[in-house]
Amino acid sequence: MKRIPLNRLLLETDAPYFMPPSVPKRVSYSHPSMAVMVAQKIASLKQCPLSLVLSQCRQNSSVVYNI
């Protein structure tokens, strides 16, 4: 992950059955809003601000999906 440039990443969750480790056990289904937890992990691994990961992934999504 550390060697992959941010301009090559998109965010997703493994919804609905695979939960991020930080989600309480009482939550039984994942959902797309949990993608921010993926972004937090990426920011941690890359030692960069979460806002940078989110903005770059948003830009990447716009390019990939032509929106």
N, CA, C and O atoms as a DFTB+ gen file, in Angstrom:
268 C
 N C O
     1  1       0.821      -1.185       0.000
     2  2       0.000       0.000       0.000
     3  2       0.868       1.253       0.000
     4  3       0.531       2.243      -0.650
     5  1       1.966       1.217       0.713
     6  2       2.804       2.411       0.826
     7  2       3.373       2.842      -0.522
     8  3       3.625       4.028      -0.737
     9  1       3.575       1.901      -1.419
    10  2       4.175       2.233      -2.719
    11  2       3.158       2.592      -3.791
    12  3       3.539       3.071      -4.859
    13  1       1.879       2.373      -3.534
    14  2       0.853       2.702      -4.522
    15  2       0.536       4.190      -4.408
    16  3       0.183       4.665      -3.328
    17  1       0.658       4.933      -5.513
    18  2       0.353       6.367      -5.438
    19  2      -1.135       6.615      -5.190
    20  3      -1.985       5.843      -5.631
    21  1      -1.432       7.687      -4.488
    22  2      -2.822       8.015      -4.177
    23  2      -3.664       8.212      -5.433
    24  3      -4.867       7.952      -5.414
    25  1      -3.055       8.663      -6.511
    26  2      -3.841       8.891      -7.726
    27  2      -4.211       7.596      -8.442
    28  3      -4.759       7.627      -9.544
    29  1      -3.915       6.472      -7.824
    30  2      -4.277       5.164      -8.381
    31  2      -5.242       4.396      -7.485
    32  3      -5.509       3.221      -7.734
    33  1      -5.763       5.035      -6.455
    34  2      -6.619       4.341      -5.489
    35  2      -8.078       4.769      -5.587
    36  3      -8.389       5.928      -5.862
    37  1      -8.956       3.814      -5.357
    38  2     -10.374       4.056      -5.130
    39  2     -10.714       3.423      -3.793
    40  3     -10.020       2.511      -3.343
    41  1     -11.770       3.894      -3.157
    42  2     -12.194       3.337      -1.881
    43  2     -13.427       2.476      -2.060
    44  3     -14.303       2.781      -2.869
    45  1     -13.487       1.400      -1.299
    46  2     -14.691       0.587      -1.247
    47  2     -14.705      -0.165       0.073
    48  3     -13.693      -0.266       0.767
    49  1     -15.859      -0.680       0.394
    50  2     -15.956      -1.556       1.554
    51  2     -16.240      -2.952       1.032
    52  3     -16.641      -3.120      -0.120
    53  1     -16.039      -3.928       1.852
    54  2     -16.374      -5.303       1.487
    55  2     -17.799      -5.597       1.948
    56  3     -18.104      -6.695       2.415
    57  1     -18.649      -4.612       1.809
    58  2     -20.037      -4.725       2.262
    59  2     -20.715      -5.890       1.577
    60  3     -20.378      -6.190       0.431
    61  1     -21.627      -6.541       2.202
    62  2     -22.156      -6.241       3.525
    63  2     -21.577      -7.099       4.635
    64  3     -21.960      -6.903       5.789
    65  1     -20.682      -8.035       4.361
    66  2     -20.341      -9.031       5.381
    67  2     -19.003      -8.856       6.067
    68  3     -18.805      -9.414       7.146
    69  1     -18.079      -8.111       5.497
    70  2     -16.763      -7.976       6.105
    71  2     -16.653      -6.612       6.761
    72  3     -16.715      -5.576       6.100
    73  1     -16.492      -6.636       8.052
    74  2     -16.504      -5.416       8.846
    75  2     -15.090      -4.933       9.132
    76  3     -14.195      -5.742       9.376
    77  1     -14.880      -3.610       9.104
    78  2     -13.595      -3.073       9.558
    79  2     -13.384      -3.468      11.023
    80  3     -14.348      -3.528      11.787
    81  1     -12.159      -3.732      11.417
    82  2     -11.887      -4.176      12.791
    83  2     -12.364      -3.201      13.867
    84  3     -12.652      -3.622      14.987
    85  1     -12.451      -1.933      13.555
    86  2     -12.832      -0.947      14.572
    87  2     -14.339      -0.838      14.794
    88  3     -14.776      -0.095      15.673
    89  1     -15.134      -1.560      14.016
    90  2     -16.591      -1.506      14.150
    91  2     -17.018      -2.411      15.301
    92  3     -16.565      -3.552      15.391
    93  1     -17.882      -1.916      16.178
    94  2     -18.347      -2.759      17.295
    95  2     -19.007      -4.046      16.799
    96  3     -19.659      -4.055      15.755
    97  1     -18.837      -5.108      17.539
    98  2     -19.366      -6.427      17.162
    99  2     -20.889      -6.438      17.050
   100  3     -21.443      -7.291      16.356
   101  1     -21.574      -5.513      17.714
   102  2     -23.044      -5.491      17.662
   103  2     -23.571      -5.047      16.296
   104  3     -24.739      -5.279      15.984
   105  1     -22.718      -4.408      15.474
   106  2     -23.110      -3.997      14.122
   107  2     -22.970      -5.208      13.220
   108  3     -21.890      -5.792      13.132
   109  1     -24.042      -5.594      12.549
   110  2     -24.022      -6.856      11.810
   111  2     -23.780      -6.716      10.311
   112  3     -23.454      -7.703       9.651
   113  1     -23.932      -5.513       9.759
   114  2     -23.713      -5.338       8.320
   115  2     -22.884      -4.099       8.046
   116  3     -23.067      -3.057       8.675
   117  1     -21.994      -4.226       7.119
   118  2     -21.208      -3.096       6.657
   119  2     -22.051      -2.273       5.688
   120  3     -23.067      -2.748       5.181
   121  1     -21.629      -1.046       5.437
   122  2     -22.314      -0.196       4.468
   123  2     -21.301       0.785       3.886
   124  3     -20.224       0.965       4.455
   125  1     -21.628       1.423       2.760
   126  2     -20.664       2.273       2.068
   127  2     -20.067       3.394       2.908
   128  3     -18.935       3.805       2.655
   129  1     -20.788       3.895       3.892
   130  2     -20.219       4.982       4.693
   131  2     -19.016       4.530       5.513
   132  3     -18.271       5.362       6.031
   133  1     -18.826       3.239       5.632
   134  2     -17.662       2.721       6.350
   135  2     -16.377       2.835       5.523
   136  3     -15.291       2.529       6.015
   137  1     -16.504       3.272       4.279
   138  2     -15.311       3.459       3.442
   139  2     -14.362       4.478       4.060
   140  3     -13.159       4.435       3.802
   141  1     -14.881       5.388       4.865
   142  2     -14.010       6.357       5.520
   143  2     -13.021       5.651       6.455
   144  3     -11.919       6.150       6.681
   145  1     -13.406       4.509       6.991
   146  2     -12.484       3.739       7.835
   147  2     -11.333       3.174       6.997
   148  3     -10.200       3.080       7.467
   149  1     -11.634       2.809       5.779
   150  2     -10.593       2.354       4.849
   151  2      -9.649       3.522       4.556
   152  3      -8.429       3.358       4.542
   153  1     -10.227       4.697       4.322
   154  2      -9.413       5.890       4.057
   155  2      -8.529       6.231       5.254
   156  3      -7.382       6.640       5.080
   157  1      -9.054       6.067       6.460
   158  2      -8.255       6.330       7.662
   159  2      -7.049       5.401       7.731
   160  3      -5.949       5.825       8.083
   161  1      -7.258       4.152       7.398
   162  2      -6.150       3.186       7.414
   163  2      -5.111       3.539       6.362
   164  3      -3.910       3.471       6.622
   165  1      -5.571       3.917       5.176
   166  2      -4.647       4.318       4.109
   167  2      -3.840       5.532       4.552
   168  3      -2.623       5.568       4.370
   169  1      -4.507       6.524       5.131
   170  2      -3.810       7.723       5.608
   171  2      -2.763       7.359       6.658
   172  3      -1.661       7.908       6.665
   173  1      -3.112       6.446       7.529
   174  2      -2.171       6.002       8.552
   175  2      -0.955       5.317       7.928
   176  3       0.185       5.606       8.291
   177  1      -1.208       4.415       6.992
   178  2      -0.102       3.692       6.348
   179  2       0.792       4.609       5.526
   180  3       2.010       4.434       5.491
   181  1       0.184       5.584       4.869
   182  2       0.940       6.506       4.024
   183  2       1.454       7.716       4.790
   184  3       2.189       8.538       4.243
   185  1       1.067       7.822       6.055
   186  2       1.477       8.941       6.898
   187  2       1.146      10.282       6.242
   188  3       1.999      11.159       6.099
   189  1      -0.121      10.409       5.850
   190  2      -0.598      11.647       5.246
   191  2      -1.965      11.972       5.840
   192  3      -2.578      11.116       6.478
   193  1      -2.447      13.192       5.641
   194  2      -3.749      13.567       6.203
   195  2      -4.911      12.793       5.574
   196  3      -4.903      12.491       4.381
   197  1      -5.889      12.488       6.387
   198  2      -7.092      11.816       5.898
   199  2      -7.743      12.641       4.795
   200  3      -8.222      12.088       3.805
   201  1      -7.762      13.951       4.961
   202  2      -8.388      14.820       3.956
   203  2      -7.733      14.673       2.583
   204  3      -8.409      14.779       1.560
   205  1      -6.444      14.434       2.555
   206  2      -5.749      14.227       1.279
   207  2      -6.198      12.925       0.623
   208  3      -6.459      12.893      -0.580
   209  1      -6.288      11.868       1.395
   210  2      -6.737      10.577       0.862
   211  2      -8.157      10.700       0.320
   212  3      -8.444      10.229      -0.780
   213  1      -9.041      11.327       1.083
   214  2     -10.435      11.459       0.658
   215  2     -10.572      12.307      -0.601
   216  3     -11.307      11.943      -1.519
   217  1      -9.876      13.423      -0.648
   218  2     -10.008      14.290      -1.825
   219  2      -9.417      13.631      -3.069
   220  3      -9.974      13.750      -4.161
   221  1      -8.302      12.945      -2.908
   222  2      -7.699      12.286      -4.067
   223  2      -8.566      11.128      -4.549
   224  3      -8.722      10.936      -5.755
   225  1      -9.123      10.366      -3.639
   226  2      -9.990       9.251      -4.038
   227  2     -11.276       9.758      -4.688
   228  3     -11.808       9.119      -5.596
   229  1     -11.764      10.882      -4.234
   230  2     -12.940      11.480      -4.886
   231  2     -12.598      11.881      -6.316
   232  3     -13.365      11.621      -7.243
   233  1     -11.461      12.505      -6.485
   234  2     -11.005      12.887      -7.830
   235  2     -10.805      11.646      -8.695
   236  3     -11.191      11.642      -9.864
   237  1     -10.214      10.606      -8.144
   238  2      -9.991       9.363      -8.891
   239  2     -11.314       8.746      -9.327
   240  3     -11.437       8.263     -10.453
   241  1     -12.296       8.764      -8.443
   242  2     -13.618       8.225      -8.784
   243  2     -14.252       9.006      -9.929
   244  3     -14.874       8.426     -10.819
   245  1     -14.090      10.321      -9.896
   246  2     -14.630      11.150     -10.980
   247  2     -14.007      10.789     -12.324
   248  3     -14.692      10.753     -13.346
   249  1     -12.723      10.528     -12.313
   250  2     -12.033      10.161     -13.551
   251  2     -12.479       8.768     -14.028
   252  3     -12.800       8.587     -15.202
   253  1     -12.498       7.809     -13.131
   254  2     -12.837       6.431     -13.492
   255  2     -14.263       6.324     -14.020
   256  3     -14.523       5.640     -15.009
   257  1     -15.199       7.023     -13.331
   258  2     -16.608       6.906     -13.689
   259  2     -17.090       8.037     -14.608
   260  3     -18.273       8.123     -14.936
   261  1     -16.149       8.903     -15.018
   262  2     -16.449       9.985     -15.949
   263  2     -17.604      10.866     -15.436
   264  3     -18.552      11.166     -16.162
   265  1     -17.489      11.260     -14.177
   266  2     -18.541      12.116     -13.580
   267  2     -17.953      13.446     -13.117
   268  3     -18.678      14.292     -12.592
